[in-house]
Amino acid sequence: MPSQNPEHLNTVKGMDMELTLNNGVTMPALGLGVFQSAPEQTTAAVEAALTTGYRHIDTAAAYGNEREVGDGIRSSSLDRSEVFIETKVWVSDYGYDHTLHAWDKATGKLRVDYLDLLILHQPAPDRFEKTIAAYKALETLLADGRVRAIGVSNFMPHHLERLLASTNIVPAVNQIELHPYFTQPDVQATDAGHGILTQAWSPIGGITFYPGWGGEDRRNVMEDQTITAIARTHSKSPAQVMLRWHLQQGRSAIPKSTNPARIAENFDVFDFELGAAELAAIDALDTGNRNGPDPDQARPERFAMVIPEA
Ligand SMILES: NC(=O)c1ccc[n+]([C@@H]2O[C@H](COP(=O)([O-])OP(=O)(O)OC[C@H]3O[C@@H](n4cnc5c(N)ncnc54)[C@H](OP(=O)(O)O)[C@@H]3O)[C@@H](O)[C@H]2O)c1
């Protein structure tokens, strides 16, 4: 059963429930993702997660459900300060002034007066100067206390180097596609070298099986024999094994579910420990093949998506 009291989980199995970002802010390592959570399912999913013990929600302007995330937080008995809210600025809002206004839109929908972590959703290769200007706006929001930490998503090492060369504050987080079939060791090493926390999206490999993405040759990491064998050994599920692998390697992970049983399952990962050989066996599954969008490719139609006002 998942714990109802996460304060007591800090030292479970010698692993930190909370990660300290490079500016000293702490963030619960495990959060609930809400990509593709329909607005009408999102409030209930957030409520279920907070009841289970989650204290971190990852949303995005582009997911169209920030309002419902805010509703879910408000309908819990928790104080705003007890929940770590992470959201993302979409590309159509890049540029200094537009990104400052993106904060107004996000906080207006979430109905909060600060964000815990605000990140750029991805580099825009066709307008990188606007990406930089967007990040400078994040720096301003941080200086003004309107966000507690800032970061990026889908930044490859060369994007990070360009960003770092023209801005002042090292991102706290880089959220990237990361599951056993695609571990991006080069990005993880670059992040670590700069003190940037790597956060895994599709941490249980959603992008390897949910509909609408990838080609015919896509393999579902949930069914991988190495993962399922390790899961059997520990009487845990493949998802729990993958989440434990992230957490033991010091990453943040934000599994998505709208199903209360799976939301609870994904949080019930603090009562077992993977051995070094098991971690290495999972690391060895990396195929080097990306499933999600290539961060070096512009997607004009998608990039043009307009984020509504609050
Ligand atoms: N920055 C980016 O570009 C980016 C891109 C993608 C995702 N993200 C973020 O990362 C989060 C997680 O990634 P993701 O949604 O792509 O994939 P994921 O969390 O790896 O997998 C989600 C999928 O797995 C299913 N699922 C959840 N728990 C399960 C379990 N215990 N056993 C079996 N199936 C389970 C979910 O269905 P049910 O809901 O039916 O349980 C859903 O289809 C997103 O929600 C979003 O917040 C960010």
mmCIF file of C-alpha atoms and ligand atoms in Angstrom:
data_model
loop_
_atom_site.group_PDB
_atom_site.id
_atom_site.type_symbol
_atom_site.label_atom_id
_atom_site.label_comp_id
_atom_site.label_asym_id
_atom_site.label_seq_id
_atom_site.Cartn_x
_atom_site.Cartn_y
_atom_site.Cartn_z
ATOM 1 C CA MET A 1 0.000 0.000 0.000
ATOM 2 C CA PRO A 2 1.271 3.493 -0.716
ATOM 3 C CA SER A 3 2.116 5.552 2.330
ATOM 4 C CA GLN A 4 -0.314 8.277 3.292
ATOM 5 C CA ASN A 5 2.442 10.220 4.963
ATOM 6 C CA PRO A 6 5.307 11.091 2.642
ATOM 7 C CA GLU A 7 7.203 12.951 5.382
ATOM 8 C CA HIS A 8 8.133 9.570 6.753
ATOM 9 C CA LEU A 9 9.452 8.334 3.447
ATOM 10 C CA ASN A 10 12.496 10.542 3.251
ATOM 11 C CA THR A 11 14.926 7.867 4.254
ATOM 12 C CA VAL A 12 13.120 4.772 3.023
ATOM 13 C CA LYS A 13 15.635 2.275 1.658
ATOM 14 C CA GLY A 14 18.341 4.908 1.880
ATOM 15 C CA MET A 15 16.858 6.903 -0.958
ATOM 16 C CA ASP A 16 15.776 10.515 -0.885
ATOM 17 C CA MET A 17 12.138 11.251 -1.645
ATOM 18 C CA GLU A 18 13.159 14.864 -2.161
ATOM 19 C CA LEU A 19 15.812 16.147 -4.511
ATOM 20 C CA THR A 20 17.653 19.399 -3.896
ATOM 21 C CA LEU A 21 17.900 21.597 -6.976
ATOM 22 C CA ASN A 22 20.973 23.682 -7.779
ATOM 23 C CA ASN A 23 19.443 26.751 -6.122
ATOM 24 C CA GLY A 24 18.661 24.927 -2.863
ATOM 25 C CA VAL A 25 14.936 24.449 -3.560
ATOM 26 C CA THR A 26 13.731 20.946 -2.794
ATOM 27 C CA MET A 27 11.454 19.015 -5.130
ATOM 28 C CA PRO A 28 9.696 15.694 -4.537
ATOM 29 C CA ALA A 29 11.512 13.238 -6.815
ATOM 30 C CA LEU A 30 8.337 11.520 -7.953
ATOM 31 C CA GLY A 31 5.518 13.545 -9.475
ATOM 32 C CA LEU A 32 2.307 12.975 -11.400
ATOM 33 C CA GLY A 33 2.439 13.703 -15.133
ATOM 34 C CA VAL A 34 -0.699 14.877 -16.922
ATOM 35 C CA PHE A 35 0.209 14.843 -20.633
ATOM 36 C CA GLN A 36 -2.817 13.445 -22.525
ATOM 37 C CA SER A 37 -4.924 13.512 -19.355
ATOM 38 C CA ALA A 38 -8.228 14.802 -20.665
ATOM 39 C CA PRO A 39 -9.296 17.950 -18.822
ATOM 40 C CA GLU A 40 -12.359 16.146 -17.452
ATOM 41 C CA GLN A 41 -10.128 13.395 -15.981
ATOM 42 C CA THR A 42 -7.337 15.620 -14.749
ATOM 43 C CA THR A 43 -8.907 17.042 -11.594
ATOM 44 C CA ALA A 44 -9.759 13.558 -10.314
ATOM 45 C CA ALA A 45 -6.290 12.242 -11.206
ATOM 46 C CA VAL A 46 -4.610 15.090 -9.305
ATOM 47 C CA GLU A 47 -6.917 14.553 -6.323
ATOM 48 C CA ALA A 48 -6.152 10.818 -6.335
ATOM 49 C CA ALA A 49 -2.427 11.500 -6.530
ATOM 50 C CA LEU A 50 -2.462 13.979 -3.655
ATOM 51 C CA THR A 51 -4.495 11.564 -1.520
ATOM 52 C CA THR A 52 -1.973 8.833 -2.317
ATOM 53 C CA GLY A 53 0.908 10.995 -1.150
ATOM 54 C CA TYR A 54 2.245 12.660 -4.302
ATOM 55 C CA ARG A 55 3.281 16.261 -3.691
ATOM 56 C CA HIS A 56 4.482 17.163 -7.188
ATOM 57 C CA ILE A 57 2.448 17.651 -10.383
ATOM 58 C CA ASP A 58 3.968 18.195 -13.831
ATOM 59 C CA THR A 59 1.729 19.946 -16.338
ATOM 60 C CA ALA A 60 2.279 22.276 -19.312
ATOM 61 C CA ALA A 61 0.505 25.110 -21.079
ATOM 62 C CA ALA A 62 0.405 22.860 -24.147
ATOM 63 C CA TYR A 63 -1.491 20.083 -22.316
ATOM 64 C CA GLY A 64 -4.606 22.239 -21.996
ATOM 65 C CA ASN A 65 -5.278 21.112 -18.436
ATOM 66 C CA GLU A 66 -3.564 23.618 -16.117
ATOM 67 C CA ARG A 67 -6.966 24.846 -14.956
ATOM 68 C CA GLU A 68 -8.011 21.316 -13.954
ATOM 69 C CA VAL A 69 -4.673 20.704 -12.219
ATOM 70 C CA GLY A 70 -5.363 23.828 -10.150
ATOM 71 C CA ASP A 71 -8.875 22.574 -9.384
ATOM 72 C CA GLY A 72 -7.480 19.229 -8.196
ATOM 73 C CA ILE A 73 -4.981 20.918 -5.881
ATOM 74 C CA ARG A 74 -7.579 23.274 -4.455
ATOM 75 C CA SER A 75 -10.081 20.494 -3.826
ATOM 76 C CA SER A 76 -7.517 18.602 -1.744
ATOM 77 C CA SER A 77 -7.072 19.514 1.890
ATOM 78 C CA LEU A 78 -3.501 20.563 1.223
ATOM 79 C CA ASP A 79 -2.112 24.030 1.427
ATOM 80 C CA ARG A 80 -0.728 25.440 -1.842
ATOM 81 C CA SER A 81 2.749 25.423 -0.296
ATOM 82 C CA GLU A 82 2.618 21.644 0.185
ATOM 83 C CA VAL A 83 2.366 20.904 -3.535
ATOM 84 C CA PHE A 84 5.248 21.390 -5.960
ATOM 85 C CA ILE A 85 3.726 22.737 -9.191
ATOM 86 C CA GLU A 86 5.769 22.414 -12.370
ATOM 87 C CA THR A 87 4.579 23.727 -15.716
ATOM 88 C CA LYS A 88 6.021 24.547 -19.133
ATOM 89 C CA VAL A 89 5.985 27.493 -21.502
ATOM 90 C CA TRP A 90 4.976 26.521 -25.034
ATOM 91 C CA VAL A 91 7.037 27.629 -28.063
ATOM 92 C CA SER A 92 4.397 30.057 -29.389
ATOM 93 C CA ASP A 93 4.948 32.039 -26.171
ATOM 94 C CA TYR A 94 8.731 32.297 -26.582
ATOM 95 C CA GLY A 95 10.325 35.752 -26.612
ATOM 96 C CA TYR A 96 10.975 37.889 -23.529
ATOM 97 C CA ASP A 97 7.642 39.690 -23.179
ATOM 98 C CA HIS A 98 5.553 36.765 -24.398
ATOM 99 C CA THR A 99 7.148 34.454 -21.871
ATOM 100 C CA LEU A 100 6.547 36.913 -19.035
ATOM 101 C CA HIS A 101 2.908 36.857 -20.103
ATOM 102 C CA ALA A 102 2.949 33.053 -20.297
ATOM 103 C CA TRP A 103 3.461 33.150 -16.502
ATOM 104 C CA ASP A 104 0.251 35.231 -16.204
ATOM 105 C CA LYS A 105 -1.620 32.669 -18.299
ATOM 106 C CA ALA A 106 -0.317 29.682 -16.357
ATOM 107 C CA THR A 107 -0.855 31.136 -12.897
ATOM 108 C CA GLY A 108 -4.254 32.477 -13.947
ATOM 109 C CA LYS A 109 -5.388 29.001 -14.986
ATOM 110 C CA LEU A 110 -3.804 27.248 -12.027
ATOM 111 C CA ARG A 111 -5.045 30.090 -9.794
ATOM 112 C CA VAL A 112 -1.834 30.342 -7.837
ATOM 113 C CA ASP A 113 0.428 33.314 -7.239
ATOM 114 C CA TYR A 114 3.732 31.535 -7.784
ATOM 115 C CA LEU A 115 5.050 28.451 -9.573
ATOM 116 C CA ASP A 116 7.560 26.060 -8.086
ATOM 117 C CA LEU A 117 9.240 25.224 -11.377
ATOM 118 C CA LEU A 118 8.723 26.812 -14.784
ATOM 119 C CA ILE A 119 10.543 25.295 -17.748
ATOM 120 C CA LEU A 120 10.786 25.877 -21.491
ATOM 121 C CA HIS A 121 8.956 22.969 -23.150
ATOM 122 C CA GLN A 122 11.612 22.472 -25.789
ATOM 123 C CA PRO A 123 14.226 24.333 -27.767
ATOM 124 C CA ALA A 124 12.833 25.957 -30.902
ATOM 125 C CA PRO A 125 15.534 25.216 -33.465
ATOM 126 C CA ASP A 126 14.001 27.572 -36.039
ATOM 127 C CA ARG A 127 14.085 30.525 -33.588
ATOM 128 C CA PHE A 128 16.722 29.805 -31.026
ATOM 129 C CA GLU A 129 17.199 33.490 -30.241
ATOM 130 C CA LYS A 130 13.576 33.546 -29.061
ATOM 131 C CA THR A 131 14.269 30.473 -26.948
ATOM 132 C CA ILE A 132 17.097 32.402 -25.271
ATOM 133 C CA ALA A 133 14.875 35.447 -24.783
ATOM 134 C CA ALA A 134 12.223 33.174 -23.236
ATOM 135 C CA TYR A 135 14.795 31.821 -20.800
ATOM 136 C CA LYS A 136 15.832 35.397 -19.896
ATOM 137 C CA ALA A 137 12.196 36.016 -18.996
ATOM 138 C CA LEU A 138 12.344 32.965 -16.719
ATOM 139 C CA GLU A 139 15.399 34.526 -15.057
ATOM 140 C CA THR A 140 13.370 37.687 -14.425
ATOM 141 C CA LEU A 141 10.456 35.686 -13.002
ATOM 142 C CA LEU A 142 12.893 33.911 -10.702
ATOM 143 C CA ALA A 143 14.467 37.176 -9.543
ATOM 144 C CA ASP A 144 10.976 38.557 -8.852
ATOM 145 C CA GLY A 145 10.010 35.528 -6.746
ATOM 146 C CA ARG A 146 7.239 34.545 -9.129
ATOM 147 C CA VAL A 147 8.847 31.135 -9.677
ATOM 148 C CA ARG A 148 11.046 29.218 -7.244
ATOM 149 C CA ALA A 149 13.129 27.481 -9.902
ATOM 150 C CA ILE A 150 13.537 27.557 -13.679
ATOM 151 C CA GLY A 151 14.629 25.021 -16.232
ATOM 152 C CA VAL A 152 14.324 23.499 -19.665
ATOM 153 C CA SER A 153 13.027 20.407 -21.391
ATOM 154 C CA ASN A 154 14.289 18.409 -24.342
ATOM 155 C CA PHE A 155 17.560 20.343 -24.392
ATOM 156 C CA MET A 156 20.401 18.392 -25.942
ATOM 157 C CA PRO A 157 24.010 19.169 -24.918
ATOM 158 C CA HIS A 158 24.518 21.609 -27.791
ATOM 159 C CA HIS A 159 21.320 23.486 -26.868
ATOM 160 C CA LEU A 160 22.472 23.664 -23.269
ATOM 161 C CA GLU A 161 25.882 24.992 -24.252
ATOM 162 C CA ARG A 162 24.319 27.739 -26.365
ATOM 163 C CA LEU A 163 21.890 28.627 -23.599
ATOM 164 C CA LEU A 164 24.567 28.719 -20.919
ATOM 165 C CA ALA A 165 26.767 30.938 -23.091
ATOM 166 C CA SER A 166 24.116 33.655 -23.298
ATOM 167 C CA THR A 167 22.265 33.518 -19.947
ATOM 168 C CA ASN A 168 23.163 33.872 -16.273
ATOM 169 C CA ILE A 169 21.314 31.171 -14.360
ATOM 170 C CA VAL A 170 22.035 27.495 -14.897
ATOM 171 C CA PRO A 171 18.734 25.620 -15.378
ATOM 172 C CA ALA A 172 17.693 23.661 -12.298
ATOM 173 C CA VAL A 173 16.111 20.878 -14.351
ATOM 174 C CA ASN A 174 16.252 19.394 -17.844
ATOM 175 C CA GLN A 175 13.200 17.203 -18.499
ATOM 176 C CA ILE A 176 13.925 14.702 -21.271
ATOM 177 C CA GLU A 177 12.610 11.475 -22.782
ATOM 178 C CA LEU A 178 14.139 8.830 -20.534
ATOM 179 C CA HIS A 179 13.089 5.205 -20.065
ATOM 180 C CA PRO A 180 15.035 1.959 -20.289
ATOM 181 C CA TYR A 181 14.963 1.935 -24.112
ATOM 182 C CA PHE A 182 16.259 5.516 -24.413
ATOM 183 C CA THR A 183 18.486 6.763 -21.640
ATOM 184 C CA GLN A 184 20.386 9.627 -23.335
ATOM 185 C CA PRO A 185 23.631 9.132 -21.352
ATOM 186 C CA ASP A 186 25.236 12.103 -23.126
ATOM 187 C CA VAL A 187 22.478 14.443 -21.994
ATOM 188 C CA GLN A 188 22.521 13.014 -18.477
ATOM 189 C CA ALA A 189 26.291 13.549 -18.286
ATOM 190 C CA THR A 190 26.038 17.115 -19.582
ATOM 191 C CA ASP A 191 23.245 17.874 -17.114
ATOM 192 C CA ALA A 192 25.262 16.432 -14.246
ATOM 193 C CA GLY A 193 28.366 18.350 -15.317
ATOM 194 C CA HIS A 194 26.455 21.623 -14.959
ATOM 195 C CA GLY A 195 24.538 20.701 -11.800
ATOM 196 C CA ILE A 196 21.263 20.334 -13.720
ATOM 197 C CA LEU A 197 18.857 17.702 -12.442
ATOM 198 C CA THR A 198 17.686 15.265 -15.114
ATOM 199 C CA GLN A 199 13.964 14.595 -14.977
ATOM 200 C CA ALA A 200 12.544 11.673 -16.944
ATOM 201 C CA TRP A 201 9.496 12.073 -19.156
ATOM 202 C CA SER A 202 7.797 8.862 -20.284
ATOM 203 C CA PRO A 203 9.622 7.361 -17.271
ATOM 204 C CA ILE A 204 7.711 4.081 -17.574
ATOM 205 C CA GLY A 205 8.007 4.162 -21.340
ATOM 206 C CA GLY A 206 4.568 5.509 -22.208
ATOM 207 C CA ILE A 207 5.924 6.737 -25.519
ATOM 208 C CA THR A 208 6.883 3.130 -26.351
ATOM 209 C CA PHE A 209 3.265 1.959 -26.180
ATOM 210 C CA TYR A 210 0.593 4.651 -26.006
ATOM 211 C CA PRO A 211 -1.296 5.212 -29.265
ATOM 212 C CA GLY A 212 -0.440 7.873 -31.779
ATOM 213 C CA TRP A 213 3.353 7.860 -31.600
ATOM 214 C CA GLY A 214 6.181 5.912 -33.163
ATOM 215 C CA GLY A 215 6.384 3.427 -35.984
ATOM 216 C CA GLU A 216 5.339 -0.189 -36.411
ATOM 217 C CA ASP A 217 8.673 -1.420 -35.071
ATOM 218 C CA ARG A 218 8.087 0.253 -31.719
ATOM 219 C CA ARG A 219 8.687 -2.093 -28.770
ATOM 220 C CA ASN A 220 6.781 -1.762 -25.509
ATOM 221 C CA VAL A 221 9.266 -1.443 -22.659
ATOM 222 C CA MET A 222 6.587 -2.630 -20.181
ATOM 223 C CA GLU A 223 6.861 -6.059 -21.813
ATOM 224 C CA ASP A 224 10.637 -6.219 -21.831
ATOM 225 C CA GLN A 225 11.833 -9.566 -20.479
ATOM 226 C CA THR A 226 14.607 -8.088 -18.360
ATOM 227 C CA ILE A 227 12.179 -5.678 -16.717
ATOM 228 C CA THR A 228 9.446 -8.256 -16.188
ATOM 229 C CA ALA A 229 11.949 -10.736 -14.690
ATOM 230 C CA ILE A 230 13.263 -8.133 -12.235
ATOM 231 C CA ALA A 231 9.676 -7.226 -11.391
ATOM 232 C CA ARG A 232 8.870 -10.866 -10.582
ATOM 233 C CA THR A 233 11.928 -11.120 -8.314
ATOM 234 C CA HIS A 234 10.687 -8.231 -6.197
ATOM 235 C CA SER A 235 6.949 -9.004 -6.518
ATOM 236 C CA LYS A 236 6.559 -5.581 -8.107
ATOM 237 C CA SER A 237 5.223 -4.393 -11.461
ATOM 238 C CA PRO A 238 7.355 -3.363 -14.471
ATOM 239 C CA ALA A 239 6.307 0.269 -13.914
ATOM 240 C CA GLN A 240 7.448 0.120 -10.292
ATOM 241 C CA VAL A 241 10.804 -1.362 -11.316
ATOM 242 C CA MET A 242 11.378 1.410 -13.858
ATOM 243 C CA LEU A 243 10.448 4.121 -11.368
ATOM 244 C CA ARG A 244 12.736 2.630 -8.748
ATOM 245 C CA TRP A 245 15.560 2.565 -11.345
ATOM 246 C CA HIS A 246 15.104 6.312 -11.956
ATOM 247 C CA LEU A 247 14.934 7.185 -8.288
ATOM 248 C CA GLN A 248 17.933 5.094 -7.275
ATOM 249 C CA GLN A 249 19.947 6.798 -10.013
ATOM 250 C CA GLY A 250 19.025 10.224 -8.626
ATOM 251 C CA ARG A 251 16.554 11.297 -11.299
ATOM 252 C CA SER A 252 13.136 12.824 -10.940
ATOM 253 C CA ALA A 253 10.320 10.891 -12.638
ATOM 254 C CA ILE A 254 6.780 12.032 -13.444
ATOM 255 C CA PRO A 255 4.682 9.004 -14.481
ATOM 256 C CA LYS A 256 1.273 9.807 -15.940
ATOM 257 C CA SER A 257 -1.908 7.970 -15.115
ATOM 258 C CA THR A 258 -5.561 8.855 -14.815
ATOM 259 C CA ASN A 259 -6.355 5.489 -13.243
ATOM 260 C CA PRO A 260 -6.449 5.652 -9.404
ATOM 261 C CA ALA A 261 -5.053 2.129 -8.985
ATOM 262 C CA ARG A 262 -2.129 2.844 -11.306
ATOM 263 C CA ILE A 263 -1.578 6.260 -9.703
ATOM 264 C CA ALA A 264 -1.202 4.444 -6.365
ATOM 265 C CA GLU A 265 0.924 1.676 -7.896
ATOM 266 C CA ASN A 266 3.343 4.214 -9.321
ATOM 267 C CA PHE A 267 3.862 5.765 -5.889
ATOM 268 C CA ASP A 268 4.347 2.449 -4.119
ATOM 269 C CA VAL A 269 8.054 2.240 -4.866
ATOM 270 C CA PHE A 270 9.624 2.958 -1.506
ATOM 271 C CA ASP A 271 9.620 -0.515 0.013
ATOM 272 C CA PHE A 272 12.114 -2.325 -2.197
ATOM 273 C CA GLU A 273 15.544 -1.761 -3.627
ATOM 274 C CA LEU A 274 17.181 -2.789 -6.902
ATOM 275 C CA GLY A 275 20.675 -4.240 -6.733
ATOM 276 C CA ALA A 276 23.636 -2.889 -8.709
ATOM 277 C CA ALA A 277 23.419 -5.763 -11.218
ATOM 278 C CA GLU A 278 19.716 -5.080 -11.758
ATOM 279 C CA LEU A 279 20.340 -1.377 -12.336
ATOM 280 C CA ALA A 280 23.098 -2.243 -14.800
ATOM 281 C CA ALA A 281 20.874 -4.760 -16.611
ATOM 282 C CA ILE A 282 18.238 -2.045 -17.084
ATOM 283 C CA ASP A 283 20.876 0.462 -18.233
ATOM 284 C CA ALA A 284 21.989 -2.081 -20.846
ATOM 285 C CA LEU A 285 18.552 -2.010 -22.515
ATOM 286 C CA ASP A 286 19.213 1.410 -24.059
ATOM 287 C CA THR A 287 18.686 1.260 -27.813
ATOM 288 C CA GLY A 288 19.852 4.808 -28.511
ATOM 289 C CA ASN A 289 16.634 5.348 -30.469
ATOM 290 C CA ARG A 290 14.394 8.246 -29.638
ATOM 291 C CA ASN A 291 10.626 7.655 -29.683
ATOM 292 C CA GLY A 292 9.439 11.219 -29.191
ATOM 293 C CA PRO A 293 9.987 14.302 -31.338
ATOM 294 C CA ASP A 294 13.533 15.225 -32.345
ATOM 295 C CA PRO A 295 14.437 18.421 -30.448
ATOM 296 C CA ASP A 296 16.481 19.542 -33.461
ATOM 297 C CA GLN A 297 13.494 19.509 -35.765
ATOM 298 C CA ALA A 298 11.140 22.442 -36.041
ATOM 299 C CA ARG A 299 7.456 21.461 -36.053
ATOM 300 C CA PRO A 300 5.843 24.610 -37.481
ATOM 301 C CA GLU A 301 2.230 23.513 -37.070
ATOM 302 C CA ARG A 302 2.694 22.274 -33.542
ATOM 303 C CA PHE A 303 4.874 25.237 -32.576
ATOM 304 C CA ALA A 304 2.146 27.632 -33.774
ATOM 305 C CA MET A 305 -0.439 26.250 -31.338
ATOM 306 C CA VAL A 306 -1.838 29.250 -29.486
ATOM 307 C CA ILE A 307 -2.057 29.027 -25.700
ATOM 308 C CA PRO A 308 -5.331 30.607 -24.592
ATOM 309 C CA GLU A 309 -5.482 33.386 -22.038
ATOM 310 C CA ALA A 310 -6.446 32.386 -18.502
HETATM 311 N N1 LIG B 1 8.620 17.638 -21.805
HETATM 312 C C1 LIG B 1 8.075 16.884 -22.736
HETATM 313 O O1 LIG B 1 8.275 17.088 -23.935
HETATM 314 C C2 LIG B 1 7.210 15.743 -22.313
HETATM 315 C C3 LIG B 1 6.813 14.782 -23.241
HETATM 316 C C4 LIG B 1 6.026 13.721 -22.801
HETATM 317 C C5 LIG B 1 5.654 13.652 -21.472
HETATM 318 N N2 LIG B 1 6.033 14.628 -20.578
HETATM 319 C C6 LIG B 1 5.641 14.591 -19.145
HETATM 320 O O2 LIG B 1 6.011 13.317 -18.615
HETATM 321 C C7 LIG B 1 4.845 12.677 -18.098
HETATM 322 C C8 LIG B 1 4.956 11.177 -18.208
HETATM 323 O O3 LIG B 1 5.257 10.780 -19.537
HETATM 324 P P1 LIG B 1 4.192 10.052 -20.495
HETATM 325 O O4 LIG B 1 2.837 10.446 -20.112
HETATM 326 O O5 LIG B 1 4.655 10.325 -21.868
HETATM 327 O O6 LIG B 1 4.441 8.503 -20.237
HETATM 328 P P2 LIG B 1 4.523 7.530 -18.981
HETATM 329 O O7 LIG B 1 4.228 8.229 -17.729
HETATM 330 O O8 LIG B 1 5.817 6.805 -19.096
HETATM 331 O O9 LIG B 1 3.374 6.488 -19.328
HETATM 332 C C9 LIG B 1 2.030 6.861 -19.323
HETATM 333 C C10 LIG B 1 1.218 5.727 -19.909
HETATM 334 O O10 LIG B 1 1.351 4.571 -19.084
HETATM 335 C C11 LIG B 1 0.085 4.147 -18.580
HETATM 336 N N3 LIG B 1 0.351 3.741 -17.206
HETATM 337 C C12 LIG B 1 0.538 4.521 -16.132
HETATM 338 N N4 LIG B 1 0.864 3.801 -15.054
HETATM 339 C C13 LIG B 1 0.905 2.510 -15.456
HETATM 340 C C14 LIG B 1 1.180 1.303 -14.786
HETATM 341 N N5 LIG B 1 1.503 1.287 -13.502
HETATM 342 N N6 LIG B 1 1.118 0.153 -15.510
HETATM 343 C C15 LIG B 1 0.782 0.174 -16.819
HETATM 344 N N7 LIG B 1 0.516 1.304 -17.515
HETATM 345 C C16 LIG B 1 0.573 2.465 -16.826
HETATM 346 C C17 LIG B 1 -0.813 5.361 -18.718
HETATM 347 O O11 LIG B 1 -2.158 5.001 -18.916
HETATM 348 P P3 LIG B 1 -3.311 5.306 -17.806
HETATM 349 O O12 LIG B 1 -3.427 6.790 -17.669
HETATM 350 O O13 LIG B 1 -4.515 4.687 -18.402
HETATM 351 O O14 LIG B 1 -2.880 4.634 -16.534
HETATM 352 C C18 LIG B 1 -0.251 6.006 -19.989
HETATM 353 O O15 LIG B 1 -0.757 5.376 -21.150
HETATM 354 C C19 LIG B 1 3.728 13.284 -18.933
HETATM 355 O O16 LIG B 1 2.453 13.037 -18.418
HETATM 356 C C20 LIG B 1 4.136 14.727 -18.928
HETATM 357 O O17 LIG B 1 3.829 15.333 -17.681
HETATM 358 C C21 LIG B 1 6.809 15.662 -20.995
#
